[in-house]
CSV table of C-alpha atoms in Angstrom, one decimal:
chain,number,residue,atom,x,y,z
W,1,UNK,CA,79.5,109.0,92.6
W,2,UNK,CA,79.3,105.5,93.8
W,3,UNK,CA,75.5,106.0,94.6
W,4,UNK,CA,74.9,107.2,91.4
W,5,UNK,CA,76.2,104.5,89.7
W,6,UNK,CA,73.9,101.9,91.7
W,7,UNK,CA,71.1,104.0,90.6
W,8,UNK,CA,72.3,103.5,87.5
W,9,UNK,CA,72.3,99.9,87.9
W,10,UNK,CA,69.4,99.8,89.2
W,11,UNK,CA,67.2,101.7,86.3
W,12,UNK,CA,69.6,99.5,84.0
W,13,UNK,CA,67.6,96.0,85.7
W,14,UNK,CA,64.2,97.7,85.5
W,15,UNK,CA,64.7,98.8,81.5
W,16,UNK,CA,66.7,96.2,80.1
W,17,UNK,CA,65.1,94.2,76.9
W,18,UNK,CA,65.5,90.9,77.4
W,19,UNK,CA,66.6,89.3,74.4
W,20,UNK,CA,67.5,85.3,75.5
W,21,UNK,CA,69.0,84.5,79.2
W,22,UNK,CA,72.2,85.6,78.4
W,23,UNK,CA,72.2,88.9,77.3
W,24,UNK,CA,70.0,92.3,77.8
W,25,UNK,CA,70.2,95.4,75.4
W,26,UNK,CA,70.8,98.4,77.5
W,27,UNK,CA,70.5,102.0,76.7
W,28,UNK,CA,73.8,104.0,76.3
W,29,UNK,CA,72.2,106.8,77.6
W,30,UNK,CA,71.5,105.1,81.0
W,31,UNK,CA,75.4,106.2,81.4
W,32,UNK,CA,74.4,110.7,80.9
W,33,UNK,CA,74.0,110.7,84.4
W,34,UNK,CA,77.2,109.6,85.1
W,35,UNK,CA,79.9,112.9,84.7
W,36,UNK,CA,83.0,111.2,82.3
W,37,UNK,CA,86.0,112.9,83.2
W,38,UNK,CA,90.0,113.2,81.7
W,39,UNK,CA,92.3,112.3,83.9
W,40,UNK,CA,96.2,112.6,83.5
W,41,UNK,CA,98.7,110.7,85.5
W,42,UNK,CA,102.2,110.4,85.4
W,43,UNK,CA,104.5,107.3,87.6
W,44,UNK,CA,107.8,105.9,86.6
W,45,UNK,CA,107.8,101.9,86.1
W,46,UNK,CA,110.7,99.8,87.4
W,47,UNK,CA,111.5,96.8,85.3
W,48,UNK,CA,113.7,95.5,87.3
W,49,UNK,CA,115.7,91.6,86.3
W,50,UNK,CA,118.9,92.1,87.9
W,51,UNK,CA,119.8,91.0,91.8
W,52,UNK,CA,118.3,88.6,94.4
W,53,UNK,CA,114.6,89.7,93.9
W,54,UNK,CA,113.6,90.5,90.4
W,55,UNK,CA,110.3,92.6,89.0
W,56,UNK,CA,110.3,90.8,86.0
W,57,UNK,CA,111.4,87.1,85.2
W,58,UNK,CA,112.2,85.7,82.0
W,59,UNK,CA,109.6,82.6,81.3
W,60,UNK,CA,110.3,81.8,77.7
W,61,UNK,CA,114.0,82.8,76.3
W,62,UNK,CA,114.5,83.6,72.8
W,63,UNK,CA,114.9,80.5,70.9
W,64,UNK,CA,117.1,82.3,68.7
W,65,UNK,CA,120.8,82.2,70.2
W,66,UNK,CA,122.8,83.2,67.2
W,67,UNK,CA,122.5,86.3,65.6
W,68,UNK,CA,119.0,87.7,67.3
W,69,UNK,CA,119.4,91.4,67.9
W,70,UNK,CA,116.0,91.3,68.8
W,71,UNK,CA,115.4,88.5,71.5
W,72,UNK,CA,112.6,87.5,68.8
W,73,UNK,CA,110.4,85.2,70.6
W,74,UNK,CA,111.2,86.3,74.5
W,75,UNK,CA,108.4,86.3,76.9
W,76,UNK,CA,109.2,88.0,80.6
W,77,UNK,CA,105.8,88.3,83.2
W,78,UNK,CA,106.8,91.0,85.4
W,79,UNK,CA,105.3,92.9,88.4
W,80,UNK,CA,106.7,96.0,88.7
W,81,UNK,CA,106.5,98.5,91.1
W,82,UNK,CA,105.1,102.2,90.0
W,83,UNK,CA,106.4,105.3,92.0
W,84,UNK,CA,106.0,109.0,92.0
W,85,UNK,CA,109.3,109.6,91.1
W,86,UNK,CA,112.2,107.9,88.9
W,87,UNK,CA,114.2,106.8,92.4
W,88,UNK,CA,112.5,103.5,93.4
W,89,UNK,CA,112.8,105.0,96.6
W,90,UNK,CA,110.2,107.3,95.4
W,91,UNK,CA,106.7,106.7,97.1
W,92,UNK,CA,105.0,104.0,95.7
W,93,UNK,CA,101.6,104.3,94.0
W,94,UNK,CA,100.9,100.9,92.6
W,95,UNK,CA,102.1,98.0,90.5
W,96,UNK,CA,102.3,97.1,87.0
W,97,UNK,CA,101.3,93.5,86.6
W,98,UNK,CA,101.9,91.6,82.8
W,99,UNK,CA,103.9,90.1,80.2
W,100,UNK,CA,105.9,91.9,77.4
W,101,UNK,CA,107.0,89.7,74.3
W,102,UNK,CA,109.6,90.2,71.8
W,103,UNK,CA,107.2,90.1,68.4
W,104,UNK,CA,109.7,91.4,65.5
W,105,UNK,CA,112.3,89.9,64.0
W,106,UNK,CA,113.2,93.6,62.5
W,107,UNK,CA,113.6,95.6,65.9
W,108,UNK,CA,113.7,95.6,69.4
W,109,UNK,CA,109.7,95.9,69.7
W,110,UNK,CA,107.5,94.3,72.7
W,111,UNK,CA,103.8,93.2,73.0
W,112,UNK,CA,102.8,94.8,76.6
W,113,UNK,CA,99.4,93.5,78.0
W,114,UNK,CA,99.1,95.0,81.5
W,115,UNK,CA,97.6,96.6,84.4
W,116,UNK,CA,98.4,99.6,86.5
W,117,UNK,CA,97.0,98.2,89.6
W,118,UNK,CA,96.9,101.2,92.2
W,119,UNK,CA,97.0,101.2,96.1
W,120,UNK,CA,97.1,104.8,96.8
W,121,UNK,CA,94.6,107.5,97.6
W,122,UNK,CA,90.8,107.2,95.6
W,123,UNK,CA,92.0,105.0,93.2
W,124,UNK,CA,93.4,102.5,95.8
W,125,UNK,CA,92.1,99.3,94.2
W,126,UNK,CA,91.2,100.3,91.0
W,127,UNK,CA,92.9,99.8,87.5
W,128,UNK,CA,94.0,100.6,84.2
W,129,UNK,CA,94.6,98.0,81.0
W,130,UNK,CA,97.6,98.7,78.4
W,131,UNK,CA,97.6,96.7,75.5
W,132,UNK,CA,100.0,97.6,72.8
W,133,UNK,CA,103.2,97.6,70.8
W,134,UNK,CA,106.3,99.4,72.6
W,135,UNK,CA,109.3,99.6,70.0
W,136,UNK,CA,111.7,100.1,72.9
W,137,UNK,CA,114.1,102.1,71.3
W,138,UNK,CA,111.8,104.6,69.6
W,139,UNK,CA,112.0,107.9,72.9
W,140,UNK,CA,108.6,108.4,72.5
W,141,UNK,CA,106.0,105.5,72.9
W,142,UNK,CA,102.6,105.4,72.9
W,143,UNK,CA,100.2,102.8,73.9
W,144,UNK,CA,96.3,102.6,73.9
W,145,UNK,CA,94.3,102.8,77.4
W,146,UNK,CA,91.5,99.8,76.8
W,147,UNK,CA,90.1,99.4,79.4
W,148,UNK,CA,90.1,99.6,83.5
W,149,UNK,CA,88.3,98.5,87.0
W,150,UNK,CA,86.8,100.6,89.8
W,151,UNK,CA,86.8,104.5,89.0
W,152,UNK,CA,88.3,103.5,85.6
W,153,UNK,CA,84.9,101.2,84.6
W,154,UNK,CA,84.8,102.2,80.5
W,155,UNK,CA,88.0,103.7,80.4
W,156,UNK,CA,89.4,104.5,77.2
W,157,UNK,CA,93.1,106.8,76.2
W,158,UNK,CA,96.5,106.4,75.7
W,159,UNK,CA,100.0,106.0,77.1
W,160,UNK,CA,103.0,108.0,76.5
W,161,UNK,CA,106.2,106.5,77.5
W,162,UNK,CA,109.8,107.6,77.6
W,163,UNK,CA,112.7,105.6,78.9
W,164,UNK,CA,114.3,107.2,81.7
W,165,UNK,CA,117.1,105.2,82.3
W,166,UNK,CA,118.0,101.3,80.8
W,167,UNK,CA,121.1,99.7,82.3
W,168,UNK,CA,122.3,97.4,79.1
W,169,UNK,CA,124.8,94.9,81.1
W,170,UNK,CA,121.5,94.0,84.0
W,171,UNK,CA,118.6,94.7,81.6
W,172,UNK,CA,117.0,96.5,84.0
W,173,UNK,CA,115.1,100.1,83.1
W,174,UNK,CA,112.8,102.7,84.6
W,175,UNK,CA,110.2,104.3,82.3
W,176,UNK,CA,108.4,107.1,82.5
W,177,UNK,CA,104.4,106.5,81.7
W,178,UNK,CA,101.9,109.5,81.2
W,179,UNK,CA,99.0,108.2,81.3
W,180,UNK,CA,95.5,110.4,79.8
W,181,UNK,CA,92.3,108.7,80.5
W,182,UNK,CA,88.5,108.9,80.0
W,183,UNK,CA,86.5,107.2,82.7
W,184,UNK,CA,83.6,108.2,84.8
């Protein structure tokens, strides 16, 4: 696969248009030699904020103290681990690096921008992007694929997310992500 995609790179430099310095048109089609392929995984992610070594840190409180329901306005970065099972005992397959944001003043409803950065088996160093709305409370999410790195290079699906567990006096929560994907 990997050869075929510097071959692909390679007719790509010889039959590029030129157009200024910066930027060459390409031909889609370049990419029909490549195979595209669905892919479905599933991992639990540990946002953890509790205890001596948190996941995910709080860098911008909610300026509302009185009568916010919603934390409107909180921004936590987080780097949380993502494990084959919901114990985060489980084996580890890679971390979730990001921020979430609380953006309604309505609901309990996050911005996530993030990456499922993976360390095991063939996708060891390669990626996935999630950027999307997660109303927290909703049991099933959903959240659009945009992008990736490595074996996920024009990836494009969704996220489907369920709350496994969410312990209300620490904050902290394990959520179960299936993840469908189109990448070559």
């Amino acid at each position: 696969m990997f050869t075929q995609f510097l071959i692909t790179l390679l007719i790509v430099s010889v039959t590029a248009k030129n157009t200024d310095d910066m930027v060459r048109q390409l031909d889609p089609k370049l990419l029909s030699g490549l195979e595209e392929k669905l892919s479905h995984f599933r991992f639990y992610w540990h946002d953890t904020l509790s205890g001596h070594n948190p996941s995910s840190v709080t860098v911008i409180p909610s300026p509302l103290k009185l009568n916010s329901t919603t934390v409107f306005g909180l921004v936590n970065i987080f780097e949380n681990p993502l494990t084959l099972g919901p114990h985060l005992s489980s084996k580890l397959v890679g971390k979730a690096q990001g921020f979430y944001a609380s953006t309604s003043q309505s609901e309990v409803d996050m911005l996530v921008a993030m990456n499922f950065a993976f360390t095991e088996g063939k996708y060891n160093g390669s990626s996935i992007t999630i950027l999307g709305r997660d109303p927290i409370f909703n049991e099933v999410r959903e959240m659009p694929v945009i992008g990736g790195t490595g074996l996920f290079r024009f990836a494009r699906g969704y996220a489907q997310l369920r709350t496994h567990s969410f312990l209300a006096e620490t904050k902290d929560a394990v959520v179960e992500y299936n993840v469908y994907v189109l990448h070559y």
